[in-house]
C-alpha cells in the first residue's frame, strides 16, 4: 500500500490523519481509493472533469505528476504521494 | 479598437502626473502614492457602477507589501526595538520578504526570512539578490508552519533577532490607514462607495477600511454614506489564492478585527484565477492571483449594485504583478554572449 501525505487543510476528511495508506497502481486509482475511504476529499483535489485542480500539485516520490504521466503515473507500494496546494497563507 | 490617447506637451504632463516626474532622495521615498486605474472592460458590464483598482504593483519592491514593511521597520527603529547589529526575521511566502529585503538593503539592516520550501523559485532568488538569508519550513504546513519556526528561532536568540510579526504588528494596518486609505479617498475625489480586498495578514483591509470609514462618516447617504468595506477570503481551507487566508482554518492574525468589516466575500480559487486571465487579456493588467481574486470580488459587488439599479464606485487592490509568478524566470548573473 502506498502512503499519501495529507496537507492540514484536508485532514478534516481523514479524521486528522497526516498519512493515509491506500491501495492503487496509479495516482488515479489511489485518489479513487482515498475517496472511498474518506468521502469528499477527491472533490477538493480534482475538478468536475476529474483532472487535478490547477492550484494543486501532486508529487510521487518528490516528482510532480505533471512532469510524469499525470493521473496515470505509476505508484509502487513503497512510494510516498504528497498532495500540496500551490501555496497558501499570509503574504 | 479603443480611443488612442493624444500626446500631451511635457508641461501639461508634469501638471497631470507629478508623481511620474518626481525626484526623491532614496528608494524608500518611492513607496506609496500609487496610481488608481479604472477597469473599463469590467464596468461596461455594470452600468452606473465604476470599478477602480489601486496599482500596488507600482511600489518599488513590486507589491503592496512595501508599505507595511517600511512602516514596521521605521517604527521599530524609532522605538529602539530594532537596533544596529540586529537581524530582522519574519515568516513570509514572498512579497513581504521582498519588501523587507529592499527596505533592509536601503537602510543597512540584515534580513532573515522563513518560508515554506514550495514558494516559487523567482521569489527565493529575488530576496537572495538583496542579500537576504532564507530559512525553509515544511511546505505541508504552509505559512502557519513558517510562523511557528520563526518563533522558535527568536526564542532561542532574542537579542540577535527583531521579529516584526506582520500578523500582529499595528504598524502594518497603520501604513494603510495613513497611506492607501487617504490616497483612495483623494483619488476618487471622495466618491468611493465600496472597498473590497483579500485577507492575508488583514493589514490592507483593516487599515484602508478604517481610513475610508473615517473620511466618509458624515457623508450624505445620497452620495454613498459611509464606505462599505469588505474582506475577501478563499472559500475553502485548501485553495490556490496565494497570500490569502481562510480564517476559519488558520491562525487568525492579531491585527484582524471583524468589527471593521461590513461583510466577507468567499472566493473560489478558479473564479480568482479566471479573473486574473481576463484582466490580463482585456485590460492589459497582468497581475497575481490574489489581485485576480480581489478584482473578482469587486466585480461581484459592482454587479450586485448594478442589478439593483444602484450607482456606485467600487475600489479594490492589485497586490502585485503576474510576472512574479513565472517559475522559470531566472536571473542571469553571468551573461553568455
Short mmCIF file of C-alpha atoms in Angstrom, two decimals, chain A residues 5-13 18 44-45 47 53-56 82-91, chain B residues 65 92-93 96 118-119 138 140 143 166-167 198 200 236-240 242-244 269-270 273-274 277 319:
data_model
loop_
_atom_site.label_atom_id
_atom_site.label_comp_id
_atom_site.label_asym_id
_atom_site.label_seq_id
_atom_site.Cartn_x
_atom_site.Cartn_y
_atom_site.Cartn_z
CA UNK A 5 0.59 12.61 2.83
CA UNK A 6 -2.44 14.75 3.59
CA UNK A 7 -1.97 18.54 3.97
CA UNK A 8 -3.53 20.15 7.08
CA UNK A 9 -6.47 21.78 5.22
CA UNK A 10 -7.64 18.34 4.01
CA UNK A 11 -7.17 16.47 7.28
CA UNK A 12 -10.78 17.21 8.25
CA UNK A 13 -11.64 14.46 5.76
CA UNK A 18 -1.42 13.11 8.38
CA UNK A 44 -11.10 19.22 -3.30
CA UNK A 45 -8.19 17.77 -5.29
CA UNK A 47 -12.32 19.26 -10.69
CA UNK A 53 -7.22 21.23 -9.97
CA UNK A 54 -4.94 23.96 -11.36
CA UNK A 55 -3.75 25.08 -7.95
CA UNK A 56 -2.98 21.60 -6.62
CA UNK A 82 2.08 14.17 -1.42
CA UNK A 83 -0.83 16.50 -2.13
CA UNK A 84 0.28 20.11 -1.83
CA UNK A 85 -1.58 23.34 -2.62
CA UNK A 86 0.41 25.66 -4.93
CA UNK A 87 0.87 27.86 -1.87
CA UNK A 88 -1.38 29.17 0.86
CA UNK A 89 -1.41 31.61 3.70
CA UNK A 90 -0.11 35.11 4.58
CA UNK A 91 1.87 37.08 2.09
CA UNK B 65 3.87 44.90 0.98
CA UNK B 92 6.68 35.26 4.61
CA UNK B 93 5.73 33.42 1.45
CA UNK B 96 6.67 40.86 2.42
CA UNK B 118 7.47 25.35 -2.06
CA UNK B 119 7.44 29.12 -2.67
CA UNK B 138 7.83 22.38 5.84
CA UNK B 140 2.97 20.74 4.08
CA UNK B 143 2.52 29.75 6.21
CA UNK B 166 3.42 41.29 10.39
CA UNK B 167 0.35 39.40 11.63
CA UNK B 198 -8.40 39.97 0.26
CA UNK B 200 -3.72 37.83 4.14
CA UNK B 236 -12.02 26.73 1.40
CA UNK B 237 -9.02 25.86 3.54
CA UNK B 238 -7.46 24.08 0.56
CA UNK B 239 -7.07 26.86 -2.01
CA UNK B 240 -4.69 28.47 -4.50
CA UNK B 242 -1.55 32.85 -2.86
CA UNK B 243 -1.12 35.12 0.12
CA UNK B 244 -4.71 34.90 1.29
CA UNK B 269 -9.78 29.76 -6.43
CA UNK B 270 -10.98 29.22 -10.01
CA UNK B 273 -7.60 32.70 -11.40
CA UNK B 274 -10.08 33.19 -14.27
CA UNK B 277 -6.54 35.81 -17.00
CA UNK B 319 -1.39 43.48 -4.88
#
